[in-house]
Amino acid sequence: MHGNSEMQKINQTSAMPEKTDVHWSGRFSVAPMLDWTDRHCRYFLRLLSRNTLLYTEMVTTGAIIHGKGDYLAYSEEEHPVALQLGGSDPAALAQCAKLAEARGYDEINLNVGCPSDRVQNGMFGACLMGNAQLVADCVKAMRDVVSIPVTVKTRIGIDDQDSYEFLCDFINTVSGKGECEMFIIHARKAWLSGLSPKENREIPPLDYPRVYQLKRDFPHLTMSINGGIKSLEEAKAHLQHMDGVMVGREAYQNPGILAAVDREIFGSSDTDADPVAVVRAMYPYIERELSQGTYLGHITRH
C-alpha cells in the first residue's frame, strides 16, 4: 500500500489535520471526474505521486445498493483514495458509507457540486445546495456510522442563490448540524439549467477570493479549493490561503503535473517520478487486469 503512516493516523478519526501538517494527502488531490477517474486511471496517477489523494468517479447510492457490478472495486496500491457518493437519502448514504469503510476507503465525499441534468433528476449534486438541512442530515447519517472522514464537495452558489451570505449559511448549517469538518469548494457557481456540465466548468467565472474569505471566516474547518488550477505554482499560491488544493482536468489531460507533487507540495526528498518508468510500471498491472477479464480498451482509453 502506498498510504503513509500519517494517513493511517488521520483515518482513525474524523477530525481533520491542521494546515501545517504537510504530510496530509488532502493538501493536493485529484478531483472526482465522471468517466475519467476510474480505477485504472487512479492506478496510473498513483505511480506518479505516492501522496496525492485520489478520488473515485461519483458513484450513486443506487448503483452500490442495487447494481450488479462491484462499484467499490479498487487496487490496494491506490491509497490514499476517497469514494465520492451521489445521493440524497441519509439512510442509503449511511449504508454505502459503511460498505466503503469496510472496503478500506480513506474518505467518503458527498457530491454537492455536479450540475448535470442526470444528477438533478436523482436529487443530488449541486441542486442540494438549495437544501442545506438535507445535506447536513446526509453528512450526519454517514458520520454516525463510520470513523473515516466524511467530506462535502460543493460550489460557491447555484443560479441566483449566489450571495456570500447564502454560501456562509450553507457551510454553517452543514458544518454545524451535519458536523462536517471538511469542504472542497469549486470556486464557481453552478447554473442548474441552461448550461451543460462542460459549460458549467468554464462559463461561470472563478472567484478565488471568495473561497479564501470563506476559509478566513471558518478557520476551524478544513477547506480545499478547486477550479481552473493548471500548475503546481498556482497550487502553491492557493496553499498560502487554503488547507488543500484539488486539481481536476489538468491532472487528467496533463498527468505529468503529478510527477513533482511529492517533492513540491509534500516536501518529499524522493526523486520525481520518471514518465517512462511509470509507463513501464503499468505493464504488470495491465497483464494482471487482462488475466482477470478486463478489456484492454478500458485501461488504454485514458
Backbone as a ProteinNet text record, in pm:
[ID]
protein_1_A
[PRIMARY]
MHGNSEMQKINQTSAMPEKTDVHWSGRFSVAPMLDWTDRHCRYFLRLLSRNTLLYTEMVTTGAIIHGKGDYLAYSEEEHPVALQLGGSDPAALAQCAKLAEARGYDEINLNVGCPSDRVQNGMFGACLMGNAQLVADCVKAMRDVVSIPVTVKTRIGIDDQDSYEFLCDFINTVSGKGECEMFIIHARKAWLSGLSPKENREIPPLDYPRVYQLKRDFPHLTMSINGGIKSLEEAKAHLQHMDGVMVGREAYQNPGILAAVDREIFGSSDTDADPVAVVRAMYPYIERELSQGTYLGHITRH
[TERTIARY]
82.9	0	85.7	33	107.2	66.7	-37	-77.1	32.8	62.6	168.6	112.7	201.4	159.1	72	100.1	19.4	-124.5	-141.3	-276.6	-348.2	-276.1	-337.3	-381.9	-301.8	-341	-468.1	-474.4	-590.9	-715.2	-699.6	-815	-874.3	-803.1	-853.1	-953.4	-968.2	-1059	-1117.7	-1234.5	-1296	-1247.1	-1163.4	-1109.2	-1007.5	-1006.4	-915	-787.1	-675.5	-547.7	-536.2	-436.9	-411.4	-341.8	-350.2	-291.4	-141.2	-77.7	67.4	114.8	23.1	61.5	87.2	212	244.8	230.3	213.1	201.3	56.5	-38.1	-177.6	-201.3	-247.9	-261	-361.2	-456.9	-553.7	-495.8	-369.3	-305.9	-306	-301.5	-308.9	-389	-494.5	-579.5	-620.7	-662.6	-716.2	-866.8	-939.6	-1084.8	-1154.8	-1272.2	-1356.9	-1409.5	-1386.2	-1428.9	-1497.4	-1625.9	-1706.9	-1647.8	-1635.9	-1580.7	-1428.4	-1366.3	-1221.3	-1147	-1181.6	-1100.8	-1150.7	-1151.3	-1183.8	-1061.4	-1072.8	-963.8	-836.7	-849.4	-729.9	-655.1	-729	-668.4	-601.9	-669.5	-613.9	-485.6	-481	-359	-241.9	-267	-163.4	-119.2	-215.2	-181	-102.2	-134.8	-62	85.4	116.7	256.5	333.2	261.6	325.2	344.2	255.3	263.5	217	300.7	266.3	172.7	169.5	97.8	-35.3	-50.4	-173.2	-296.5	-398.8	-525.4	-606.2	-647.1	-720.8	-867.9	-954.2	-1098.5	-1154.8	-1251.5	-1320.4	-1410.8	-1458.8	-1572.2	-1688.2	-1785.3	-1904.2	-1975.7	-2012.9	-2090.3	-2221	-2333.1	-2461	-2490.1	-2568.5	-2607.9	-2688.5	-2769.2	-2848.9	-2764.1	-2654.6	-2565.2	-2501.6	-2458.2	-2391.4	-2488.8	-2608.5	-2704.3	-2775.2	-2810.5	-2892.6	-2819.9	-2704	-2633.7	-2573.2	-2548.8	-2492.1	-2339.6	-2278.6	-2133.1	-2074.3	-1942.5	-1872.6	-1825.9	-1909	-1879.9	-1781	-1740.9	-1644.5	-1505.8	-1486.8	-1358.5	-1247.2	-1132.6	-1012.5	-892	-773.2	-649.9	-591.6	-536	-476.9	-369.9	-304.1	-197.7	-249.4	-378.9	-434.9	-435.3	-423.6	-430.5	-328.5	-366.4	-496.5	-599.9	-719.2	-823.9	-957.5	-1033.1	-1162.5	-1273.9	-1386.3	-1504.2	-1599.1	-1636.3	-1738.6	-1874.2	-1968.6	-2103.4	-2199	-2295	-2404	-2533.4	-2608	-2733.8	-2785.9	-2909	-2967.6	-3052.2	-3050.3	-3122.7	-3025.3	-3041.7	-2944.9	-2922.8	-3029.9	-3016	-2935.1	-2962	-2888.3	-2742.1	-2716.6	-2578.3	-2505.1	-2571.1	-2508.6	-2474.8	-2565.6	-2541	-2418.7	-2409.6	-2296.5	-2166.5	-2174.3	-2054.8	-1998.2	-2085.1	-2039.6	-1971.7	-2030.2	-1970.4	-1833.8	-1823.6	-1697.9	-1590.2	-1626.4	-1527.8	-1479.9	-1572	-1535	-1440.5	-1452.5	-1364.5	-1230.7	-1215.9	-1086.4	-1068.1	-1173.8	-1159.5	-1115.4	-1041.3	-983.6	-1072.7	-1175.3	-1263.2	-1390.4	-1499.9	-1625.7	-1655.2	-1685.2	-1715.4	-1854.8	-1932.9	-2067.7	-2066.4	-2121.8	-2126	-2239	-2200.7	-2297.2	-2251.2	-2187.9	-2131.6	-2163	-2203.9	-2226.5	-2360.8	-2362.9	-2487.1	-2558.2	-2515.5	-2571.7	-2721.8	-2796.9	-2940.2	-2964	-2878.1	-2891.7	-2886.1	-2794.8	-2776.4	-2895.8	-2944.5	-3058.1	-3182	-3202.9	-3319.8	-3316.4	-3196.1	-3181.6	-3177.8	-3197.1	-3196.1	-3064.1	-2956.3	-2827.1	-2737.4	-2620	-2533.1	-2555.1	-2529	-2531.1	-2667.9	-2775.7	-2908.8	-2927.7	-2850.5	-2861	-2817.1	-2742	-2703.8	-2826	-2937.7	-3060.1	-3130.8	-3077.7	-3138.1	-3027.5	-2973	-2859.2	-2893.1	-3016.5	-3054.2	-3049	-3092.6	-3085.7	-2940.8	-2854	-2711.5	-2656.2	-2693.8	-2649.1	-2696.6	-2821.5	-2875.2	-2798.3	-2763.2	-2688.7	-2550.4	-2481.3	-2346.3	-2351.3	-2446.3	-2457.6	-2486.6	-2572.1	-2605.1	-2481.3	-2395.9	-2273.2	-2172.4	-2156.3	-2061	-2097.7	-2226.3	-2271.5	-2233.3	-2200.9	-2176.3	-2034.2	-1952.3	-1813.5	-1718.1	-1593.2	-1490.6	-1397.7	-1405.7	-1322.7	-1386.6	-1309.7	-1365.8	-1481.4	-1581.5	-1692.1	-1685.2	-1667.6	-1643.9	-1750.2	-1755.1	-1852.5	-1780.2	-1810.9	-1759.8	-1875.7	-1858.9	-1969.7	-1922.1	-2013.1	-1984.2	-1996.6	-1977.1	-1993.4	-2135.8	-2221.4	-2360.2	-2428.1	-2559.4	-2636.8	-2735.5	-2746.8	-2840.8	-2830.9	-2943.7	-2942.3	-2912.4	-2896.2	-2857.7	-2704.6	-2647.8	-2502.5	-2438.6	-2510.5	-2452.3	-2354.9	-2265.1	-2171.2	-2246	-2353.9	-2434.1	-2496.3	-2543.2	-2600.2	-2495.9	-2374.8	-2266.9	-2232.4	-2221.6	-2189	-2298.2	-2424.2	-2534.4	-2527.8	-2494	-2482.1	-2371.8	-2254.3	-2141.2	-2173.5	-2236.6	-2269.8	-2365.1	-2465.3	-2562.3	-2499.6	-2425	-2368.9	-2257.3	-2181.5	-2075.4	-2131.7	-2240.2	-2299.2	-2387.8	-2501.1	-2596.5	-2546.6	-2467.1	-2416.2	-2282.1	-2216.2	-2085.6	-1978.7	-1995.2	-1893.6	-1775.2	-1655.4	-1535.9	-1448.1	-1480.2	-1400.2	-1488.1	-1458.9	-1530.1	-1430.1	-1465.3	-1389.3	-1475.6	-1425.5	-1505.4	-1460.6	-1549	-1525.2	-1558.3	-1460.5	-1471.9	-1554.9	-1660.4	-1757.4	-1897.7	-1993.7	-2132.8	-2174.6	-2288.4	-2342.1	-2479	-2499	-2632	-2699.4	-2814.3	-2881.6	-2958	-2975.5	-3038	-2976.3	-2972.4	-2921.6	-2777	-2700.1	-2559.8	-2535.3	-2450.9	-2410.6	-2308.9	-2283.4	-2178.9	-2045	-2011.1	-1885.2	-1886.2	-1997.3	-2006.5	-2003.2	-2059.1	-2058.3	-1918.6	-1827	-1687.4	-1606.9	-1667.4	-1590.3	-1653.3	-1786.1	-1851	-1866.3	-1921.6	-1930.1	-1789.9	-1770.5	-1635.3	-1582.7	-1452.1	-1385.8	-1381.1	-1400.7	-1394.1	-1310.5	-1179.1	-1089.6	-1095.7	-1099	-1102.9	-1221	-1333.8	-1449.5	-1421.1	-1352.3	-1319.1	-1215.8	-1119	-1021.4	-1092.6	-1189.5	-1263.4	-1341.6	-1396.6	-1471.3	-1381.7	-1260.6	-1166.2	-1133.5	-1116.3	-1087.3	-1204.5	-1326.1	-1443.7	-1479.1	-1424.8	-1446.3	-1310.8	-1225.8	-1088.8	-1081.8	-1186.7	-1187.5	-1217.2	-1261.6	-1290.9	-1172.9	-1159.4	-1056.7	-1118.6	-1051.7	-1107.5	-1004.1	-1050	-967.8	-1033.7	-952.7	-1004.5	-989	-1086.3	-1090	-1140.3	-1094.5	-1144.9	-1036.9	-1006.8	-917.8	-771.1	-728.1	-588.1	-505.9	-401.2	-331.2	-182.6	-128.9	14	41.3	158.6	197.5	227	271.5	294.4	162.5	58.6	-72.8	-119.6	-96.6	-137.8	-70.1	59.4	133	83.9	44.1	-10.3	-142	-226.5	-353.1	-329.7	-225.2	-197	-152.4	-125.3	-98.1	-226.6	-340.7	-470	-556.6	-532.4	-620.8	-545.3	-621.1	-560	-520.1	-594.6	-567.8	-605.9	-555.5	-583.7	-628.7	-736.2	-783.2	-772.5	-703.3	-685	-771.2	-838.5	-926.8	-873.4	-927.6	-896.5	-747.6	-674.5	-531.8	-457.7	-497.9	-431.3	-458.6	-572.9	-606.2	-544.2	-553.6	-504.3	-353.5	-294.6	-150.3	-101	-108.3	-76.3	66.1	154.5	291.8	301.1	194.6	193.3	210.2	172	180.6	321.5	408.8	541.5	622	601.4	678.3	598.4	474.8	389.2	448.9	501.4	553.1	665.5	749.9	860.9	813.1	734.8	696.1	591.1	497.4	385.8	405.1	455.4	465.3	604.8	701.3	834.9	913.8	878.6	950	1090.1	1183.2	1319.6	1339.8	1235.2	1244.7	1257.5	1318	1330.4	1193.5	1170.3	1043.1	1020.8	895.6	861.4	907	964.9	1008.8	895.3	845.8	730.8	751.1	870.8	897.1	887.3	944.7	939	795.2	717.4	577.4	499.1	521.7	452.8	492.6	620.6	665.9	604.3	587	529.9	383	320.9	181.8	168.7	276.7	267.4	220	281.8	234.4	88.3	49.2	-90.2	-183.4	-147	-229.9	-240.1	-127.6	-128.3	-218.7	-211.7	-294.8	-442.5	-475.5	-614.8	-667.2	-583.7	-625.5	-652.8	-570.5	-588.8	-718	-770.6	-894.8	-1016.8	-994.7	-1106.7	-1135.1	-1050.2	-1069.4	-1035.4	-1116.4	-1087	-973.4	-878.9	-762.9	-805.3	-908.3	-953	-1001.2	-1047.3	-1091.9	-975.1	-855.4	-735.7	-670.3	-651	-573.9	-652.4	-783.5	-861.7	-815.9	-749.3	-700.4	-573.9
-120	0	124.2	225	349.6	446.3	414.1	504.8	515.7	638.1	655	655	656.7	647.4	764.1	882.2	998.3	978.5	922.2	899.9	799.4	696.5	597	658.2	750.5	819.4	899.3	968.7	1050.9	964.5	844.1	758.4	706.6	718.5	670.2	766.3	882.4	982.8	1064.1	1118	1201.9	1345.4	1374.1	1509.1	1533.8	1654.1	1688.8	1749.7	1733.1	1784.2	1934.8	1987.9	2130.4	2161	2285.6	2330.5	2305.5	2304.7	2291.8	2148.9	2052	1912.6	1887.3	1898.7	1886.3	1743	1648.2	1508.8	1468	1557.9	1526.1	1521.7	1407.5	1389.7	1485.1	1534.1	1627.4	1762	1786	1910.7	1919.3	1805.1	1803.2	1680.6	1700.7	1588.7	1602.4	1489.5	1487.8	1469.7	1555.6	1562.5	1437.8	1410	1305.5	1354	1275.9	1316.7	1199.7	1217.4	1112.4	1067.6	937.9	873	885.5	955.7	974.8	906.4	937.7	886.6	749.9	654.7	517.9	453.4	328	264.7	248.9	235.8	222.9	355.2	462.8	596.3	624.4	589.3	617.2	538.2	415.6	336.2	404.6	453.5	524	650.8	728.6	852.4	824	713.8	679.1	651.9	598.4	574.4	705.6	813.2	943.9	1014.2	989.2	1053.7	957.7	940.6	849.8	915.3	1046.6	1116.5	1179	1212.5	1277.6	1196.2	1264.2	1198.5	1184.5	1063.2	1034.9	1010.7	1062.9	1045.9	958.3	876.8	796.4	885.4	830.8	893.1	894.3	980.9	974.8	841.6	776.6	653.2	678.4	645.7	670.4	562	599.7	501.4	389.2	423.5	321.7	217.4	261.8	167.9	72.4	125.6	42.2	-56.3	-8.3	-92.4	-190.7	-145.9	-228.8	-277.3	-219.8	-256.8	-395.9	-452.9	-587.3	-586.4	-473	-465.8	-431.4	-446.6	-408.3	-264.1	-172.4	-30.1	24.5	-57.7	-13.6	-72.2	-140.4	-205.2	-103.1	-132.1	-50.9	-136.3	-89.4	-160.9	-105.9	-193.3	-150.3	-43.7	-49.5	47.3	190.3	207.1	340.7	428.3	370.8	451	564.3	683.2	718.8	747	689.2	701.7	729.4	822.1	862.1	822.7	782.8	748.8	867.6	912	1015.7	951.5	984.2	931.3	1035.6	989.2	1072.3	1019	1104.2	1062.2	1168.1	1150.8	1247.3	1180.2	1048	975.6	940	997.3	974.3	827.1	747.8	606.4	531.6	559.9	494.1	535.9	663.7	711.6	647.3	633.3	569.3	424	355.1	215.9	204.6	293.4	291	331.5	426.7	468.8	353.6	276.9	161	58.7	34.9	-59.3	-9.9	120.3	177.9	170.5	199.4	190.6	47	-48.4	-189.4	-232.4	-167.8	-199.5	-126.9	-38.1	25.1	163.7	227	364	458.1	561.1	653.7	773.4	796	912	888.8	945	947.4	1092.5	1119.6	1255.7	1260.2	1359	1375.6	1479.1	1442.1	1530.7	1632.8	1758.7	1868.3	1974.9	1928.6	2023.8	1998.7	1875.4	1843.5	1898.3	1978.3	2040.3	1963.7	1841.4	1765	1741.8	1745.6	1716.1	1575.4	1480.9	1343.6	1340.2	1419.9	1423.1	1488.7	1600.1	1669.8	1582.5	1502.2	1415	1313.4	1280.8	1190.1	1262.6	1393.4	1478.2	1467.3	1487.1	1501.6	1584.9	1618.4	1708.8	1851.6	1946.8	2088.6	2136.8	2075.4	2120	2107.6	2021	2004.5	2128.8	2217.9	2341.3	2419.6	2400.6	2470	2410.6	2300.8	2235.2	2196.8	2296.8	2274.1	2177.8	2181.8	2092	1946.4	1918.7	1781.9	1737.1	1825.2	1791.8	1762	1843.8	1821.1	1685.5	1651.1	1521.2	1406.4	1423.9	1320	1299.7	1409.1	1400.2	1340.2	1385.9	1335.2	1185.8	1140.4	998.3	915	965.3	892.4	898.9	1014.9	1030.2	941.1	917.9	837.4	690.4	645.2	501.7	469.4	572	545.7	630.2	588.5	664.7	739.7	711.3	783.5	919.2	1014.6	1146.6	1141.9	1223.7	1245.1	1391.3	1415	1549.9	1587.5	1715.6	1765.7	1845.6	1815.4	1894.6	1975.6	2107.4	2193	2310.4	2397.8	2518.1	2640.8	2759.8	2881.6	2935.8	2868	2909.5	2838.9	2855	2797.6	2902.1	2909.9	3002.2	3141.7	3195.7	3329.5	3326.9	3208.1	3195	3192.8	3309.4	3314.6	3422.3	3468.5	3568.1	3501.3	3580.6	3526.2	3480.4	3549.8	3512.1	3374.1	3346.6	3214.6	3105.7	3130.3	3032.8	3010.5	3117.9	3105.3	3030.8	3058.3	2987.8	2838.2	2804.1	2663	2595.6	2656.6	2599.7	2591	2693.6	2696.3	2583.1	2560.1	2453.9	2315.7	2293	2159.8	2127.6	2228.4	2203.9	2196.3	2268.4	2268	2147.6	2144.3	2035	1904.3	1915.2	1794.6	1749.2	1836	1806.3	1779.3	1837.4	1822.4	1912.1	1856.4	1931.2	1967.1	1911.8	1945.2	1968.3	2076.7	2112.3	2133.8	2085	2114	2209.1	2328.7	2433.3	2457	2426.6	2463.7	2611.9	2691.7	2837.6	2898.4	2828.4	2879.3	2850	2931.4	2895.1	2794.1	2732	2638.3	2686.1	2681.9	2706.6	2571.2	2553.4	2424	2399.1	2502.6	2484.5	2584.2	2545.4	2635.9	2613.9	2548.3	2518.8	2369.6	2315.9	2176.3	2163.5	2040.7	2023.6	2081.2	2062.5	2117.2	2269.6	2330.9	2477.1	2527.9	2448.6	2487.8	2483.4	2415.5	2413.1	2527.6	2601.2	2701.6	2840.7	2848.8	2978.8	3058.7	3000.8	3080.8	3123.6	3251.3	3298.2	3241	3219.7	3175.7	3290.9	3259	3360.5	3305.4	3301.1	3250.8	3334.8	3469	3549.3	3515.1	3478.9	3442.6	3315.6	3221	3096.7	3124.2	3209.6	3248.6	3311.5	3399.6	3466.4	3364.9	3264.8	3160.4	3088.3	3058.4	2992.9	3083.9	3211.8	3305.3	3314	3305.8	3317.8	3188	3076.8	2946.8	2881.1	2943.1	2893.6	2755.7	2716.5	2586.6	2471.7	2503.1	2399.8	2381.5	2260.2	2232.2	2253.9	2334.3	2367.1	2352.3	2291.2	2275	2350.8	2406.9	2486.2	2409.5	2426.4	2354.3	2449.1	2424.8	2501.4	2576.7	2533.3	2608.1	2609.6	2520.5	2519.4	2436.7	2497.3	2434.8	2408.9	2445.7	2423.8	2409.6	2354.5	2342.4	2479.2	2572.5	2708	2770.3	2750.5	2800.5	2729.8	2599.3	2523	2575.9	2602.6	2653.2	2791.7	2871.5	3003.7	2990.1	2896.5	2874.1	2823.2	2744.1	2687.6	2793.5	2913.3	3023.1	3066.8	3029.8	3071.9	2954.9	2837.3	2723.3	2605.4	2509.3	2388.7	2289.6	2289.9	2194.6	2248.4	2181.6	2216.2	2089.9	2100.6	1989.2	2028.3	1945.6	1970	1870.9	1918.8	1833.8	1802	1868.3	1833.6	1837.1	1929.4	1939.7	1812.4	1750.3	1627.4	1512	1515.8	1409.8	1435.5	1559.1	1592.3	1612.2	1644	1662.7	1596.6	1461.9	1392.2	1412.6	1457.6	1483.9	1585.5	1664.2	1762.3	1694.6	1566.3	1495.6	1447.9	1443.2	1384.9	1456.1	1586.1	1663.6	1698.4	1650.1	1686.8	1645.2	1523.2	1475.4	1564.6	1612.1	1699.2	1842.4	1895.2	2036.2	2066.3	1975.5	2000.6	1932	1809.2	1730.8	1728.4	1793.8	1803.1	1674.2	1582.9	1455.8	1476.2	1396.2	1400.9	1299.1	1224.5	1125.3	1193.3	1121.9	1172	1176.3	1277.9	1288.1	1164.2	1126.4	1010.4	1030.3	924.6	928.3	876.8	958.2	918.3	786.7	763.9	639.5	520.6	534.6	427	401.7	508.4	494.1	413.9	443.7	369.4	222.3	196.3	56.7	-13.5	61.7	3.1	-33.4	19.9	-15.7	-154.2	-204.2	-331.9	-446.4	-466.7	-576.2	-558.2	-434	-407	-446.6	-407.2	-440.7	-592.1	-661.1	-807	-869.6	-817.8	-870.1	-848.3	-728.8	-697.7	-782.3	-800.8	-882.8	-1026	-1076.4	-1213.6	-1229.1	-1114.8	-1117.7	-1082.3	-1067.9	-1045.5	-901.4	-808.7	-667.7	-645	-568.6	-535	-433.4	-455.1	-366.8	-221.9	-202	-67	10.5	-60.5	7.7	74.2	21.8	78.5	180.5	141.9	226	347	352.8	468.6	597.3	584	703.3	756.1
0	0	0	-67.1	-73.8	35.4	116.1	222.4	325.1	369.9	467.5	608	707.9	846.6	887.3	830.9	866.4	820.4	699.6	650	738.4	785.4	870.9	1003.1	1054.4	1177.2	1155.2	1041.2	1010.9	1000.6	944.9	924.4	1054.4	1164.8	1292.2	1353.3	1295.8	1349.5	1236.8	1257.4	1154.9	1163.6	1262.3	1274.7	1164.5	1112.1	1005.3	1061.2	990.6	1038.7	1024.1	1089.5	1077.6	945.3	904.3	778.5	774.8	891.9	897.2	872.8	869.7	850.2	701.8	661	518.4	469.6	561.3	519.9	492.8	520.5	494.3	344.1	294.2	149.8	87.5	166.4	112.3	74.3	106.4	61.8	-90.4	-155.9	-301.9	-342	-417.6	-457	-602.6	-658.9	-795.3	-784.8	-852.3	-838.9	-891.1	-835.7	-894.4	-1028.4	-1133.4	-1267.8	-1336.8	-1365	-1424.4	-1557.6	-1573.9	-1693.4	-1704.2	-1613.3	-1620.5	-1505.9	-1382.8	-1270.8	-1223.9	-1317.7	-1278.9	-1214.9	-1176.2	-1100.4	-1183.5	-1314.3	-1398.2	-1405.3	-1421.8	-1422.1	-1287.8	-1178.7	-1045.8	-1021	-1068.9	-1052.6	-1122.7	-1242.7	-1318.7	-1246.1	-1196.9	-1126.7	-999	-933.6	-811.5	-840.2	-956.4	-992.4	-1006.2	-1034.7	-1049.9	-916.4	-821.6	-690.1	-581.9	-480.7	-371.4	-270	-264	-157.8	-198.1	-324.6	-370.7	-332.9	-283.1	-251.8	-380.1	-411.5	-534.4	-503.5	-587.6	-570.7	-682.1	-646.3	-746.6	-830.8	-940.8	-1007.3	-907.9	-931.5	-847.6	-869	-758.7	-763.3	-688.8	-749.5	-683.4	-580	-481.6	-380.1	-444.2	-543.6	-610.2	-679.6	-742.1	-810.3	-710.5	-597.2	-497	-434	-400.1	-327.9	-420.4	-540.6	-629	-753.8	-785.7	-907.6	-901.3	-1018.1	-1025.9	-1024.6	-1062.5	-1066	-930.4	-919.7	-796.7	-812.5	-770.5	-790.1	-688.2	-593.4	-492.6	-516.5	-628.5	-655.9	-675.8	-619.3	-641.1	-605.7	-641.1	-609.5	-480.2	-399	-271.9	-294	-409.4	-438.1	-449.8	-463.8	-486.2	-361.4	-244.1	-121	-122	-67.2	-11.3	-120.2	-103	-204	-135.4	-193.7	-138.7	-234.6	-178.3	-257.9	-261.3	-382.2	-391.3	-415.4	-328.6	-338.3	-393.5	-472.9	-519.3	-461.8	-393.7	-334.1	-240.2	-195.4	-102	4.8	8.4	112.3	223.7	342.2	450	481.9	483.5	517.8	412.1	284.7	176.6	177.6	201.7	208.6	325.1	438.3	554.2	523.3	455.2	418.1	327.6	230.2	136.7	205.5	296.7	369.7	451.5	514.9	592.8	502.6	386.9	292.2	246.3	219.4	172	279.1	402.9	510.3	526.7	516.4	528.5	417.3	301.2	188.6	198.4	294.7	317	260.1	212.3	161.5	272.9	235.6	332.5	363.1	280.6	298	218.7	267.2	193	159	31.7	-11.3	-71.2	-30	-83.5	-195.2	-309.8	-425.9	-409.8	-389.3	-385.2	-485.3	-593.8	-688.3	-833.5	-868.7	-1009.7	-1056	-1164.8	-1211.8	-1322.4	-1351.4	-1462.2	-1443.8	-1555.2	-1550.1	-1497.1	-1535.2	-1486.6	-1334.6	-1279.7	-1135.8	-1067.5	-1123.7	-1063.1	-1059.1	-1163.2	-1166.6	-1053.2	-1008.4	-895.8	-763.1	-765.2	-646	-570.8	-644.5	-578.9	-668.1	-616.9	-689.7	-644.6	-734.1	-698.5	-651.5	-700.1	-658.6	-508	-443.3	-298	-221.8	-287.2	-218.4	-173.1	-242.4	-206.5	-86.4	-34	82.9	180.3	246.9	336.3	448.8	497.2	606.9	562.5	439.3	388.4	375.2	326.2	317.1	456.2	553.4	691.2	741.4	711.7	754.1	689.3	562.2	489.9	550.8	575.8	632.7	772.4	852.8	990.1	990.9	899.7	892.4	861.6	773.8	740.4	854.3	913	1023.6	1141.5	1160	1273.2	1260.5	1138.4	1119.5	1073.9	1046.9	1006.1	1088.7	1091.7	1164	1069.9	939.7	843.4	813.3	760.4	731.3	631.5	656.1	562.7	519.9	391.3	339.9	237.1	203.3	106.3	-1.5	-127.9	-240.4	-295.6	-300.2	-338.4	-422.9	-458.4	-536.8	-446.7	-504.6	-424.7	-434.4	-512	-522.9	-638	-646.2	-757	-808.3	-939.8	-1004	-941.7	-896.3	-836.9	-686.9	-633.5	-492.4	-486.8	-508	-522	-434.8	-334.3	-244.5	-148.3	-94	4	129	162.2	279.3	260.1	138	108.3	128.5	78	91.2	238	313.5	456.4	531.6	498.1	563.8	534.9	409.9	372.4	453.6	456.6	530.3	679.1	731.7	874	911	827.5	854.7	843.2	736	711.9	811.8	851.3	949.7	1091.1	1116.6	1249.7	1272.1	1204.2	1222.5	1161.5	1055.7	991.5	1043.7	1121.1	1180.3	1075	956.7	852	884.1	877.8	914.8	796.5	678	560.5	438.9	368.2	246.3	133.3	15.3	-106	-187.4	-210.6	-273.3	-416.9	-512.5	-652	-662.4	-701.2	-693.8	-806.5	-846.5	-943.4	-891	-931.7	-907.4	-1013.5	-995.8	-1094.3	-1140.3	-1271.2	-1326	-1341.9	-1276.7	-1278.5	-1407.4	-1489.1	-1620.2	-1717.1	-1843.1	-1945.6	-1983.9	-1896.7	-1926.7	-1912.5	-1999.3	-1987.7	-1875	-1826.9	-1725.4	-1769.9	-1899.9	-1950.6	-1942.4	-1983.8	-1978.3	-1834.4	-1741.8	-1601.2	-1541	-1609.2	-1563.7	-1624.2	-1717.4	-1790.3	-1791.9	-1800.6	-1819.3	-1689.9	-1582.3	-1458.9	-1415.4	-1386.5	-1353.1	-1222.6	-1218.9	-1096.3	-996.8	-870.9	-766	-650.7	-672.6	-568.3	-440.6	-450.7	-327.1	-236.9	-296.1	-214.3	-134.3	-195.2	-124.4	-15.3	-44.3	58.2	177.8	148.5	255.9	338.5	270.5	340.6	440.6	398.6	489.1	607.5	582.4	692.3	789.8	736.9	822.2	893.8	846.5	911	936.5	1017.7	1036.2	1100.9	1169.9	1237.9	1142	1020.8	922.3	827.8	776	675.8	538.3	455.4	324.7	214.2	105.8	-13.5	-127.2	-215.2	-327	-457.9	-547.1	-673.9	-782.9	-905.5	-1018.9	-1094	-1216.4	-1303.9	-1265.6	-1178.9	-1133.7	-1232.1	-1289	-1400.5	-1377.5	-1262.7	-1239.7	-1091	-1059.6	-918.9	-859.3	-941.7	-891.5	-846.6	-926	-886.4	-759.4	-752.7	-634.5	-509.1	-519	-402.2	-362	-459.3	-427.7	-351	-393.4	-322.9	-180.4	-162.9	-30.5	69.7	23	115.4	185.5	127	180.9	226	167.8	188.6	248.8	301.5	357.8	249.3	139.5	33.6	-102.8	-204.9	-344.7	-415.9	-492.1	-573.6	-720.6	-797.4	-940.4	-1017.8	-1120.5	-1197.7	-1335.1	-1437.1	-1576.2	-1607.8	-1547.1	-1577.8	-1539.2	-1428.3	-1384	-1479.5	-1545.7	-1640.3	-1776.6	-1823.5	-1956.9	-1960.4	-1847	-1836.6	-1708	-1701	-1575.9	-1528.2	-1617.2	-1575.6	-1463.6	-1444.2	-1335.8	-1200.1	-1192.1	-1064	-1031.8	-1131.9	-1111.8	-1004.3	-989.3	-891.3	-766.2	-755.9	-642.6	-508.9	-501.3	-372.7	-321.4	-412	-371.9	-349.1	-442.5	-438.1	-330.8	-310.9	-219.1	-84.6	-87.9	35.3	96.3	30.5	86.9	84.8	-4.9	-13.6	-71.4	-24.8	-77.3	-189.2	-221.1	-327.8	-464.1	-556.8	-693.6	-760.6	-841.7	-913.3	-999.6	-1014.6	-1095.6	-1239.7	-1297.6	-1436.9	-1525.6	-1618.3	-1700.5	-1774.7	-1826.5	-1899.1	-1804.5	-1685.9	-1587.2	-1542.3	-1534	-1493	-1596.6	-1723.5	-1829.6	-1824.5	-1804.5	-1795.5	-1675.1	-1567.2	-1445.7	-1463.9	-1568.1	-1595.7	-1658.1	-1719.2	-1789.9	-1700.5	-1582.4	-1496.3	-1454.7	-1432.8	-1395.6	-1509.4	-1631.5	-1747	-1763.5	-1748.4	-1760.4	-1654.6	-1533.8	-1425.1	-1455	-1503.7	-1534.2	-1650.3	-1752.5	-1866.3	-1822.5	-1731.8	-1683.3	-1604	-1555	-1477	-1561.2	-1693.1	-1783.1	-1818.8	-1775	-1809.5	-1956.3	-2026.5	-2165	-2169.8	-2260.2	-2270.8	-2293.2	-2375	-2405.4	-2284.5	-2181.9	-2060.4	-1988.1	-2011.6	-1949.2	-2041.3	-2167.8	-2260.1	-2311	-2287.1	-2333.8	-2267.2	-2154.4	-2085.8	-2153.7
[MASK]
++++++++++++++++++++++++++++++++++++++++++++++++++++++++++++++++++++++++++++++++++++++++++++++++++++++++++++++++++++++++++++++++++++++++++++++++++++++++++++++++++++++++++++++++++++++++++++++++++++++++++++++++++++++++++++++++++++++++++++++++++++++++++++++++++++++++++++++++++++++++++++++++++++++++++++++

